[in-house]
mmCIF file of C-alpha atoms and ligand atoms in Angstrom:
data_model
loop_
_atom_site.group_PDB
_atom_site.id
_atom_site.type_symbol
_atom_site.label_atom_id
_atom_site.label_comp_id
_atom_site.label_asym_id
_atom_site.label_seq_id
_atom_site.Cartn_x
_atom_site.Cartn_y
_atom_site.Cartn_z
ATOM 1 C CA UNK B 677 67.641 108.240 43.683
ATOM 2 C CA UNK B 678 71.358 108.072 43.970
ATOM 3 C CA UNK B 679 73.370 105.439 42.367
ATOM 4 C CA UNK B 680 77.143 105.412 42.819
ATOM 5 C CA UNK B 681 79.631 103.808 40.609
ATOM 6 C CA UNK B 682 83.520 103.986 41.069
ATOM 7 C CA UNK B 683 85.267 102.790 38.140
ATOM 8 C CA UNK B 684 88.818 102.184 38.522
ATOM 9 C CA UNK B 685 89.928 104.503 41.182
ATOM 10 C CA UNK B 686 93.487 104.734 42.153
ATOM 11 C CA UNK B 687 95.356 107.547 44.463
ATOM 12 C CA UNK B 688 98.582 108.731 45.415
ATOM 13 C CA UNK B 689 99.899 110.366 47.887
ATOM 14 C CA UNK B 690 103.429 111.648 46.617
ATOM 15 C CA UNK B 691 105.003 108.079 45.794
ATOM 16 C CA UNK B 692 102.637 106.456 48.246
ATOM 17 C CA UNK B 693 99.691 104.828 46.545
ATOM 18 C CA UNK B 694 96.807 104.368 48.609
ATOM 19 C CA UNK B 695 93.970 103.292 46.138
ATOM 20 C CA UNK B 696 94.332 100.590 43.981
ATOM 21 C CA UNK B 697 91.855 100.157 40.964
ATOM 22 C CA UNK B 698 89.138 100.338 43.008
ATOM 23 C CA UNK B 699 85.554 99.576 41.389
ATOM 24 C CA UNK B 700 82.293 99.726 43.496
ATOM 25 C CA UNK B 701 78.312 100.021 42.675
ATOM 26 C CA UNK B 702 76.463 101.553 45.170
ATOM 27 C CA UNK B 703 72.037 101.403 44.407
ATOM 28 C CA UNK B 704 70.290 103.874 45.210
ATOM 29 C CA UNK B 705 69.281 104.522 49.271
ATOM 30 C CA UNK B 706 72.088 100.991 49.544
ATOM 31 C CA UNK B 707 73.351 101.602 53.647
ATOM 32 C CA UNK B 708 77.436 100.328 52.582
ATOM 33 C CA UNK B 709 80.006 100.253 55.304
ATOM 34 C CA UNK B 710 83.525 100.039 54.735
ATOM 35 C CA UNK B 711 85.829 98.042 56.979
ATOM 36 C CA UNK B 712 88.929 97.132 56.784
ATOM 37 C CA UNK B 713 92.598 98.007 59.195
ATOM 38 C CA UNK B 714 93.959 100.899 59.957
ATOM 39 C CA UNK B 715 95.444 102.830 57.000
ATOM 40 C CA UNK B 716 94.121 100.345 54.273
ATOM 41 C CA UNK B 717 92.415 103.523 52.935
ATOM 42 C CA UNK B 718 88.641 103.631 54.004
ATOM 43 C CA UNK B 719 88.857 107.998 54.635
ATOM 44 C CA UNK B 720 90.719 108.127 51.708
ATOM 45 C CA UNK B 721 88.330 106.658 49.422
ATOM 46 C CA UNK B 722 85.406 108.330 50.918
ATOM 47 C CA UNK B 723 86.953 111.702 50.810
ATOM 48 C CA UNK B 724 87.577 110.951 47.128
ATOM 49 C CA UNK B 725 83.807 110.616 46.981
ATOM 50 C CA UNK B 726 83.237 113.365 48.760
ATOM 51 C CA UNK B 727 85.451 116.000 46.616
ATOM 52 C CA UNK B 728 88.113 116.648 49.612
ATOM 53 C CA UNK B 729 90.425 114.567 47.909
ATOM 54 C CA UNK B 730 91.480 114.336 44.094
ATOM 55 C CA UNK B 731 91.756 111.076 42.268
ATOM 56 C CA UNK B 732 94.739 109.812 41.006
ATOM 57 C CA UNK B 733 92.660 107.846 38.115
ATOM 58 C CA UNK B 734 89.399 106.372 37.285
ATOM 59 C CA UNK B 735 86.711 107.771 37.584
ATOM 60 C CA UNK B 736 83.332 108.454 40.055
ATOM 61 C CA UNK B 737 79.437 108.327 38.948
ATOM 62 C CA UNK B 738 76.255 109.619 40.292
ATOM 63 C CA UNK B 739 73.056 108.443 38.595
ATOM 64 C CA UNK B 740 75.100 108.067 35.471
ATOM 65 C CA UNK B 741 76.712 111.533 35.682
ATOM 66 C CA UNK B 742 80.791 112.078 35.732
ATOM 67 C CA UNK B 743 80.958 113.675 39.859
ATOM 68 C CA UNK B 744 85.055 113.182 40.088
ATOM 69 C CA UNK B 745 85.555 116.611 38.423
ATOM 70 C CA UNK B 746 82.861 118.980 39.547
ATOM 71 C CA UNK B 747 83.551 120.530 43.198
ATOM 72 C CA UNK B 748 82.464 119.041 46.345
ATOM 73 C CA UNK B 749 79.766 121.267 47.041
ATOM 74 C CA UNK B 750 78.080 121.142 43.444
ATOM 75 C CA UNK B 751 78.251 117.086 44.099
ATOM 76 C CA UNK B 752 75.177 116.823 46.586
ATOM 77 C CA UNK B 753 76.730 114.672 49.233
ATOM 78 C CA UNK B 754 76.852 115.695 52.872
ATOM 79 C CA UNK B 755 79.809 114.268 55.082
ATOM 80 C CA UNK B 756 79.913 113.408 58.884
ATOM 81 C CA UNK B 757 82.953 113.232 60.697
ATOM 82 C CA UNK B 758 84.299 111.845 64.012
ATOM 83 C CA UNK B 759 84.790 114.893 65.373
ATOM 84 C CA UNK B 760 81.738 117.294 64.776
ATOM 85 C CA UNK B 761 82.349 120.885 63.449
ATOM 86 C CA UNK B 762 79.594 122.509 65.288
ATOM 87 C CA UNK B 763 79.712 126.411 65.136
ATOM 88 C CA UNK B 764 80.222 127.015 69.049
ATOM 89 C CA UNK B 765 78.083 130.804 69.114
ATOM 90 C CA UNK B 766 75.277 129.272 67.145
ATOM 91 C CA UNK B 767 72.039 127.872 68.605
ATOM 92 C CA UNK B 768 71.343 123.863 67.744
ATOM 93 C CA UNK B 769 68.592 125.754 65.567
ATOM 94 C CA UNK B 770 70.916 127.687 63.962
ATOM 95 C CA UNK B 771 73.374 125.593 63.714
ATOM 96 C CA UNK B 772 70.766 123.071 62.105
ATOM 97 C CA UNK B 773 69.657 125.274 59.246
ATOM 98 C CA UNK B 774 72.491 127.196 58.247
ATOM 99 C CA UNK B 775 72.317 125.450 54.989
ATOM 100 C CA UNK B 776 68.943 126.462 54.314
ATOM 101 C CA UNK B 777 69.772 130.142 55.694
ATOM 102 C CA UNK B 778 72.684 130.398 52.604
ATOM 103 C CA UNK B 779 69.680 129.020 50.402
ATOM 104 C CA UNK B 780 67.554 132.350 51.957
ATOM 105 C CA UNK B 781 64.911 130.061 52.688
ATOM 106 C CA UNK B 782 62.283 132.221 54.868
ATOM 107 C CA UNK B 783 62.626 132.176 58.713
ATOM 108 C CA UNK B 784 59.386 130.388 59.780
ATOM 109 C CA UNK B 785 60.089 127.730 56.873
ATOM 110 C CA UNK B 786 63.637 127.052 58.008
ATOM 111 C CA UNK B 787 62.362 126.807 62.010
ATOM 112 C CA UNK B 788 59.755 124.177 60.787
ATOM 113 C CA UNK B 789 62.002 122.466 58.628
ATOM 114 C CA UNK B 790 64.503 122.021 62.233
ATOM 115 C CA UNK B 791 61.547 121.452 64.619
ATOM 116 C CA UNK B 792 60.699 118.383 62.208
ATOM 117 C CA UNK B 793 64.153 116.996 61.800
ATOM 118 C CA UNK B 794 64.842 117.641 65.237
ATOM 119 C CA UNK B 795 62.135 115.601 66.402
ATOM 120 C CA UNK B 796 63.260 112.783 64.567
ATOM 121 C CA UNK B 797 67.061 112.701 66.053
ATOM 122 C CA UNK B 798 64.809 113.549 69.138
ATOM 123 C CA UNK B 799 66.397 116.932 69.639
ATOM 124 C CA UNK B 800 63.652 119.271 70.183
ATOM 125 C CA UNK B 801 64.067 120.154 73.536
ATOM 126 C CA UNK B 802 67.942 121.420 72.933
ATOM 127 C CA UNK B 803 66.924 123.533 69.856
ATOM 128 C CA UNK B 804 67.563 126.657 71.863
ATOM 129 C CA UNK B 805 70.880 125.581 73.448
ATOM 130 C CA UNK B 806 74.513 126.609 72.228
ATOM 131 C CA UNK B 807 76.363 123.251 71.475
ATOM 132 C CA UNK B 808 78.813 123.363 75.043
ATOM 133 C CA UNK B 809 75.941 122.728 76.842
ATOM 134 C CA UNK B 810 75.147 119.294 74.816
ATOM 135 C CA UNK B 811 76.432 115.890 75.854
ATOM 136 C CA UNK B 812 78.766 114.580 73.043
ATOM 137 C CA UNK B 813 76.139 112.561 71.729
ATOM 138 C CA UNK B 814 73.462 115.012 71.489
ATOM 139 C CA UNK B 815 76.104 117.143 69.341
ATOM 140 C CA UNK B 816 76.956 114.401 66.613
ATOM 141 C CA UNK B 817 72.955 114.259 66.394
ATOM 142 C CA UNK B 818 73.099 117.684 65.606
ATOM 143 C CA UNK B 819 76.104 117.341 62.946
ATOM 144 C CA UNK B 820 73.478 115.055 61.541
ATOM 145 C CA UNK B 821 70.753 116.554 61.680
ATOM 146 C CA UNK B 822 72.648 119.619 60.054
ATOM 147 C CA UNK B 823 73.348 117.078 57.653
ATOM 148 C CA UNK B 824 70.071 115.589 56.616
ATOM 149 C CA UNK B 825 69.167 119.494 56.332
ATOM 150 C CA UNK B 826 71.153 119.921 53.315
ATOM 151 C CA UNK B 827 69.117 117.461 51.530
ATOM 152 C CA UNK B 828 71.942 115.477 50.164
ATOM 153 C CA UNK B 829 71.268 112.272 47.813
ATOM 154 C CA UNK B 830 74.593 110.529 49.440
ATOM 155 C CA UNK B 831 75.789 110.761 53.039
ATOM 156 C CA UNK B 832 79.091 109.800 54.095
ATOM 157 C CA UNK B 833 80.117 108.864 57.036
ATOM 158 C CA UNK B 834 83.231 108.374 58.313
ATOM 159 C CA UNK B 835 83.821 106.465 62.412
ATOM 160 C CA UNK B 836 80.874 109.187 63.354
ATOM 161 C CA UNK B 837 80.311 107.071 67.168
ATOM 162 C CA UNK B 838 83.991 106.618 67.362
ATOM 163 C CA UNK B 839 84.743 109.198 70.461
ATOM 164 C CA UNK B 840 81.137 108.005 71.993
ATOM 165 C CA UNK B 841 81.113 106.167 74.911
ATOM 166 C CA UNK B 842 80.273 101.942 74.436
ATOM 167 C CA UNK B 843 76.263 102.885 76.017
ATOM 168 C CA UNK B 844 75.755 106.148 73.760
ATOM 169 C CA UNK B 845 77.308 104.133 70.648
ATOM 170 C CA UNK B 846 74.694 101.515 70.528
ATOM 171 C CA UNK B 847 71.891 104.554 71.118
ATOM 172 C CA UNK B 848 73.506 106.112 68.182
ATOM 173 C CA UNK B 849 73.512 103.235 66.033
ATOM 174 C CA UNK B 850 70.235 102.074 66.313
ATOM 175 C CA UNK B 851 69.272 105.862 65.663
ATOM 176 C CA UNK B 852 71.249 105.538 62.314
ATOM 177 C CA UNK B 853 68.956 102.867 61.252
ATOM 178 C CA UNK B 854 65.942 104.512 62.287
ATOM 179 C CA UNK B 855 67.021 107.243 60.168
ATOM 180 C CA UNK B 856 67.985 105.040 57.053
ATOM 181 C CA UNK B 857 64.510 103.897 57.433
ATOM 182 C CA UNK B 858 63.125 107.169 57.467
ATOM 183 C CA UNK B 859 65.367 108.217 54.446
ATOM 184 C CA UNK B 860 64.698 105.232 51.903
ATOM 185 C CA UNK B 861 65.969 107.232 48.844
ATOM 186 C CA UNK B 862 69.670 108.457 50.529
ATOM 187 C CA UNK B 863 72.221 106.525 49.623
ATOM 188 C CA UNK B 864 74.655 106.060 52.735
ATOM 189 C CA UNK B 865 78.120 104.964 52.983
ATOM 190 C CA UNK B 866 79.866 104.400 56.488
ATOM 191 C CA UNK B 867 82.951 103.880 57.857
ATOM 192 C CA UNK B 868 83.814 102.645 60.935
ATOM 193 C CA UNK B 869 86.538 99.947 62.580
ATOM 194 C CA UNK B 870 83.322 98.493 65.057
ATOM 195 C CA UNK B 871 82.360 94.558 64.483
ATOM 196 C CA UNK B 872 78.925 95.224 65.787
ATOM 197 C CA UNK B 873 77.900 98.962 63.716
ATOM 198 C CA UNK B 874 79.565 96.867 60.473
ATOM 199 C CA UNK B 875 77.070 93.936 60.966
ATOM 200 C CA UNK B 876 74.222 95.336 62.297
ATOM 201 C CA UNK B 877 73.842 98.316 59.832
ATOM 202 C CA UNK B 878 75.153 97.255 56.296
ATOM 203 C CA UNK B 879 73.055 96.298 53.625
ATOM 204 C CA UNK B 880 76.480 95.263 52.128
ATOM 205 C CA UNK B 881 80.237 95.311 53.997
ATOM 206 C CA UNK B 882 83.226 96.232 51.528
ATOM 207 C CA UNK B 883 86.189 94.781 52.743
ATOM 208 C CA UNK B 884 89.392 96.888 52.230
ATOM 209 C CA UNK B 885 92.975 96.158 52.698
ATOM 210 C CA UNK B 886 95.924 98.099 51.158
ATOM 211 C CA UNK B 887 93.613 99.989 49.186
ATOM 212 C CA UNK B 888 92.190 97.088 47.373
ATOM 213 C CA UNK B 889 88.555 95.456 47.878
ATOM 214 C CA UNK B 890 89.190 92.070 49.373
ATOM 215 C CA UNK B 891 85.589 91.377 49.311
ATOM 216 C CA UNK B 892 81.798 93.021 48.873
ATOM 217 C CA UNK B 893 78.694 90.729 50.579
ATOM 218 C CA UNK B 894 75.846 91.352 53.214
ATOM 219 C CA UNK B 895 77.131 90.206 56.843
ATOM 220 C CA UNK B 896 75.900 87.366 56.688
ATOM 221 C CA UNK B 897 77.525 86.184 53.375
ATOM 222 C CA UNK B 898 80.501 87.558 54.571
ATOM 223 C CA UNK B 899 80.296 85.902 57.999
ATOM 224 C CA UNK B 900 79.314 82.616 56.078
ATOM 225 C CA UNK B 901 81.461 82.219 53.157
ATOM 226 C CA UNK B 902 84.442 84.097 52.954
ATOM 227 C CA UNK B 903 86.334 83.955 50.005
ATOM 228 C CA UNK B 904 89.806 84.672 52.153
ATOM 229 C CA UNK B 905 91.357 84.030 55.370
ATOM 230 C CA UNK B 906 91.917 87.594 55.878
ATOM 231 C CA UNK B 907 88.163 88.534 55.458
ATOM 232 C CA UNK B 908 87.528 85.164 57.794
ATOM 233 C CA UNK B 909 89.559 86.931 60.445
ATOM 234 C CA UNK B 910 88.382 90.410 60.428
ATOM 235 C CA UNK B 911 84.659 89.757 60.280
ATOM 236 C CA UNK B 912 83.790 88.493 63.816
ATOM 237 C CA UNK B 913 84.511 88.611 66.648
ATOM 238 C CA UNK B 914 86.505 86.883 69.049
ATOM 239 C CA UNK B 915 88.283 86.617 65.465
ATOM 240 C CA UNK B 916 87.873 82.893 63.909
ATOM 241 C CA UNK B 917 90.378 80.374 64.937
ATOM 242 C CA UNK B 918 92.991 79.108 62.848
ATOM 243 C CA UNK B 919 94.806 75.759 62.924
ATOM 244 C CA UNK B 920 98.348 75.343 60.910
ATOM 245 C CA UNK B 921 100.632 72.471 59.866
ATOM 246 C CA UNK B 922 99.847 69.039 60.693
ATOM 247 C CA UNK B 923 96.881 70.371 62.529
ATOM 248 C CA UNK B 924 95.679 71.521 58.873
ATOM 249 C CA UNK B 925 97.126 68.776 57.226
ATOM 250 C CA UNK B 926 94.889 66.064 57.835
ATOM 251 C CA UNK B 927 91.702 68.126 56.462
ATOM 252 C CA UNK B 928 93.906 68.529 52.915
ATOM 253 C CA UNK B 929 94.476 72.454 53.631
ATOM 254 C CA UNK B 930 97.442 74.757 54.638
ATOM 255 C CA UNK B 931 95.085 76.610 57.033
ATOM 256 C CA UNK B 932 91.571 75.314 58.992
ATOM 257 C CA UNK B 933 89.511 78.159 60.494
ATOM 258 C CA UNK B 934 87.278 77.137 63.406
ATOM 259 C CA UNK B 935 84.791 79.973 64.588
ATOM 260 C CA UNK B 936 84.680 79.898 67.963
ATOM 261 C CA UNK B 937 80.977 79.113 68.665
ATOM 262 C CA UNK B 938 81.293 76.536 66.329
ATOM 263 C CA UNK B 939 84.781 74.847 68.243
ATOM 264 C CA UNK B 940 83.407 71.833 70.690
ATOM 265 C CA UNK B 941 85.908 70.583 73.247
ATOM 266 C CA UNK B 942 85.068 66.284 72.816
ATOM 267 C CA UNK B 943 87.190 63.423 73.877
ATOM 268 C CA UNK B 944 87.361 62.441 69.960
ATOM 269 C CA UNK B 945 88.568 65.863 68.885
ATOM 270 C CA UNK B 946 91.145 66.075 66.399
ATOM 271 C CA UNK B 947 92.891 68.758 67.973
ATOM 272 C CA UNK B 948 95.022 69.057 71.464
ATOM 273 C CA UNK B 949 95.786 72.068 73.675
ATOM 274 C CA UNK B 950 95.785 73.365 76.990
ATOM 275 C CA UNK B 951 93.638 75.404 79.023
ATOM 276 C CA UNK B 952 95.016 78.635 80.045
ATOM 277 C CA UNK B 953 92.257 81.148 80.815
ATOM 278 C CA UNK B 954 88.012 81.648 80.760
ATOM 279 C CA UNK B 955 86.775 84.384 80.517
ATOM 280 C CA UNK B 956 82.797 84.408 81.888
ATOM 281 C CA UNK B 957 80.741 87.036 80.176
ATOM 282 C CA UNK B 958 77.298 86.455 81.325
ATOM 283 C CA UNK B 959 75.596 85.288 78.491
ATOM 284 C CA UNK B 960 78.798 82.685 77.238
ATOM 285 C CA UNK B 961 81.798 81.846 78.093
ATOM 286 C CA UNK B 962 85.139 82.266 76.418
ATOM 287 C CA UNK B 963 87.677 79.446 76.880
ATOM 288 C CA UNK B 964 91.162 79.619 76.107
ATOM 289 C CA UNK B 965 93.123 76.766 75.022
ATOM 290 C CA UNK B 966 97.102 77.193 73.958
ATOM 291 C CA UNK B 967 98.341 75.077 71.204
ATOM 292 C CA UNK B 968 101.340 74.989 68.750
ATOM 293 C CA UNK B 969 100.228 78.045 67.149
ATOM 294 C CA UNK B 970 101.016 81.657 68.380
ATOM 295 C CA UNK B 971 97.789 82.667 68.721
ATOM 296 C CA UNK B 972 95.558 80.766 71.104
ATOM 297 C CA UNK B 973 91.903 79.556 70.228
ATOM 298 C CA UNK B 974 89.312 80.538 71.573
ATOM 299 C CA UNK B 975 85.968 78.488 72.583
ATOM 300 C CA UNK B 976 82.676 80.489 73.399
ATOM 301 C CA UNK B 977 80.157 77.965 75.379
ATOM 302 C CA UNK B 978 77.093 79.056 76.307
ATOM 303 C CA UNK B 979 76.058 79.935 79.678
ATOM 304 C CA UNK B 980 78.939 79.621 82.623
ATOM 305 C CA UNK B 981 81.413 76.781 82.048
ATOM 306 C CA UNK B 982 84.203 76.427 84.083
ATOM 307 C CA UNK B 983 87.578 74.619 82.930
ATOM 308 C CA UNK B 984 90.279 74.418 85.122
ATOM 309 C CA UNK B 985 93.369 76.117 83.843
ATOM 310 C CA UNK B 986 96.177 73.950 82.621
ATOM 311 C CA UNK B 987 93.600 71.094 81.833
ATOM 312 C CA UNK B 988 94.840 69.035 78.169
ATOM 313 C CA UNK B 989 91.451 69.442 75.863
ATOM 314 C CA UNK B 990 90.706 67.782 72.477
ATOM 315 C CA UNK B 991 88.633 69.973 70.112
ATOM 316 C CA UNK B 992 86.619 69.624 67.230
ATOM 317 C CA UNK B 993 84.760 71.663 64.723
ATOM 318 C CA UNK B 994 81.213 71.315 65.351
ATOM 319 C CA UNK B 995 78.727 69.567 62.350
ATOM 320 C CA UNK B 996 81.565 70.022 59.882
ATOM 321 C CA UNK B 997 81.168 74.399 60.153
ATOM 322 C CA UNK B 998 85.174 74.525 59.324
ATOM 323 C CA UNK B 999 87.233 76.314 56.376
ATOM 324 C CA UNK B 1000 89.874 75.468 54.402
ATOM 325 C CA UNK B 1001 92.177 77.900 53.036
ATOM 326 C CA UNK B 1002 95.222 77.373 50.592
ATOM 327 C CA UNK B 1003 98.597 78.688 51.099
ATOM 328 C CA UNK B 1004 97.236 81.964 49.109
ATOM 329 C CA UNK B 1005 94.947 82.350 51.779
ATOM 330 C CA UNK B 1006 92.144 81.694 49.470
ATOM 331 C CA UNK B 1007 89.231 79.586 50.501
ATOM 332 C CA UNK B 1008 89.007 76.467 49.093
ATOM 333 C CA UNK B 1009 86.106 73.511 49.045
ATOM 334 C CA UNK B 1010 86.111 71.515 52.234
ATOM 335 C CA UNK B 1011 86.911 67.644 51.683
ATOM 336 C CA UNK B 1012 83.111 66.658 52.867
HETATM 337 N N1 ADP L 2105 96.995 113.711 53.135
HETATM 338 C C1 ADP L 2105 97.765 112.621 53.134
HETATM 339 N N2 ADP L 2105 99.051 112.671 52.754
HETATM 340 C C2 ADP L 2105 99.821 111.571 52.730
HETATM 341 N N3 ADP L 2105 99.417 110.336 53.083
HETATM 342 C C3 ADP L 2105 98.138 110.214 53.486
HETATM 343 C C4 ADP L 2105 97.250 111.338 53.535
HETATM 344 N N4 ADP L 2105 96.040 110.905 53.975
HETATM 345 C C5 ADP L 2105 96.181 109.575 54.182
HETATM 346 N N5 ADP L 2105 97.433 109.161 53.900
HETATM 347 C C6 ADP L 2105 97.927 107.777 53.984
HETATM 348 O O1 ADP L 2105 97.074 106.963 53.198
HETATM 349 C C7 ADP L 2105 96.851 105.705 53.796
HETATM 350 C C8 ADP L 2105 95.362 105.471 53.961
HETATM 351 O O2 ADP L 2105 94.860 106.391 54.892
HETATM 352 P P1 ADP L 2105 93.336 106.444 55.281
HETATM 353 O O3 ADP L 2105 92.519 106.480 54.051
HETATM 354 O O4 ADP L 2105 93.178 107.566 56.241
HETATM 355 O O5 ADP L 2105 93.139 105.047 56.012
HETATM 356 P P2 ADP L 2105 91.939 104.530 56.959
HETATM 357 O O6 ADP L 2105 90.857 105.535 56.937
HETATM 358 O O7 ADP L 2105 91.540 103.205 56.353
HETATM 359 O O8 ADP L 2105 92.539 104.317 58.308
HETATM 360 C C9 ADP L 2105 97.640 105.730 55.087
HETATM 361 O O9 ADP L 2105 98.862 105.104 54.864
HETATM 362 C C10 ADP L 2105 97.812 107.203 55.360
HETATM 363 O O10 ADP L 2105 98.975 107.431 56.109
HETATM 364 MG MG1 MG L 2106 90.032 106.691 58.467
#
């Protein structure tokens, strides 16, 4: 059991304020990413949950119990970085179970206690090795599994797969569910800037920009009905298309957003460009068209299509999937 509440949590740095009024309810063993752009304040607000950072105002809960102003070590939450600590003259073993060592847990106790977690992050046959001979992989699986051995009731996470290569990411994340599955009761909260680890993990996404929540859902409510343009545009990927002045006009809306599988190029489209550029990627294909806007749409077809370049299209939103956004940027009802 570990239920989080932040209520009302605001932070400065200096005359810079990073965290606006944030409020958030986490349940207990809840897997919550946070996404959101560069510098809208994702580290900052999980370091503030952590202890490394102090809060401004407001205030932070665990299980009902005032966490904000006891130290970060007394708060039962274990944090995993981008860039793994490990100590370099310590075995995987040791490194593993220092925590329990500090408790003066018995030797045979605290090997058994590694040789079980180490199975499960399928480390065992490394236990013996100093961390320079690990791949960089292997070693954030041991800043986990250092991690888990603390016992804590909330793990943090913050872009842990970020220096991983593309191949060893997708390993890693699939490992991080296994693991959520074999720790039901941990609450986890985790950061990253990656489409795919934000969607495929999350029980819920939070949404963050300028240090305000834009919007809380599961991925698919998110991906489905987004209450804004700007959390239309960050979640997926190639981003959702947009269509501007008299292009929007005629559906009744300042902006239309198009995702791309959902764009169909049709002789009765309502909407004229140009191709400039497809991309084949195997699976799909990603067309390009240009149009009066700055940023060009993008089609994905399935399978290989090929468009010659500089050909005039007419597109359409497929089985009325389209939004309509005011000049707010707030979604608004579609006219049918
Ligand atoms: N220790 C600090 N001192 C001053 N400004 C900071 C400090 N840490 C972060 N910031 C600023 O706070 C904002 C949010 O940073 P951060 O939480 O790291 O963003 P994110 O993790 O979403 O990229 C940024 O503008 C950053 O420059
Ligand atoms: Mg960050």
């Amino acid at each position: 059991m570990a239920e989080l509440k932040v209520a009302g949590v605001s932070k400065s740095y200096g005359s810079l304020q990073v965290l606006h009024d944030v409020d958030l309810d986490i349940s207990s063993g809840e897997f919550v990413v946070f996404v959101g752009p560069s510098g809208c304040g994702k580290s900052t607000l999980l370091r503030s949950i952590c202890g490394l950072e102090d809060i401004s105002s407001g205030s932070i809960h665990m299980d009902g119990n005032r966490i904000d102003d006891i130290e970060p070590s007394a708060r039962n939450i274990a944090m995993v970085f981008q860039s793994y600590a490990l100590y370099p003259h310590m075995t995987v073993a040791e490194n593993m179970g220092y925590s329990l060592k500090l408790k003066r847990l018995p030797k045979h106790e605290i090997r058994a206690k590694v040789e079980e977690v180490g199975q499960m992050l399928e480390l065992s046959p490394y236990l013996d090795r100093l961390p320079r001979a690990l791949s960089g992989g292997q070693r954030q699986r041991v800043a986990i599994g250092r991690a888990i051995l603390r016992n804590p009731r909330v793990f943090l996470f913050d872009e842990p797969l970020s220096n991983l290569d593309a191949a060893l990411r997708v390993h890693m994340r699939m490992e991080l569910v296994k693991l959520k599955k074999d720790l039901p009761d941990t609450t986890m909260i985790y950061v990253t800037h990656d489409q795919h680890e934000a969607m495929t993990m999350a029980d819920r996404i939070v949404v963050l920009r300028d240090g305000v929540i834009e919007q809380i859902g599961a991925p698919k409510e998110l991906y489905d009905r987004p209450d804004t343009l700007f959390v239309a545009q960050f979640i997926g990927s190639p981003k959702m298309n947009l269509m501007v002045g008299t292009d929007a006009a005629r559906f009744g809306a300042r902006t239309v957003g198009v995702r791309p599988e959902h764009m169909v190029i049709s002789a009765d489209g309502c909407w004229e460009g140009t191709v400039t550029h497809c991309e084949f990627l195997g699976a799909d294909t990603h067309v390009y068209v240009s149009n009066n806007s700055d940023e060009p749409w993008v089609i994905r077809e399935e399978g290989h299509v090929n468009h010659s370049v500089g050909d005039v299209v007419r597109l359409k939103p497929k089985d009325g999937h389209y939004y309509c956004f005011d000049e707010q940027g707030k979604r608004v009802p579609s006219p049918h």
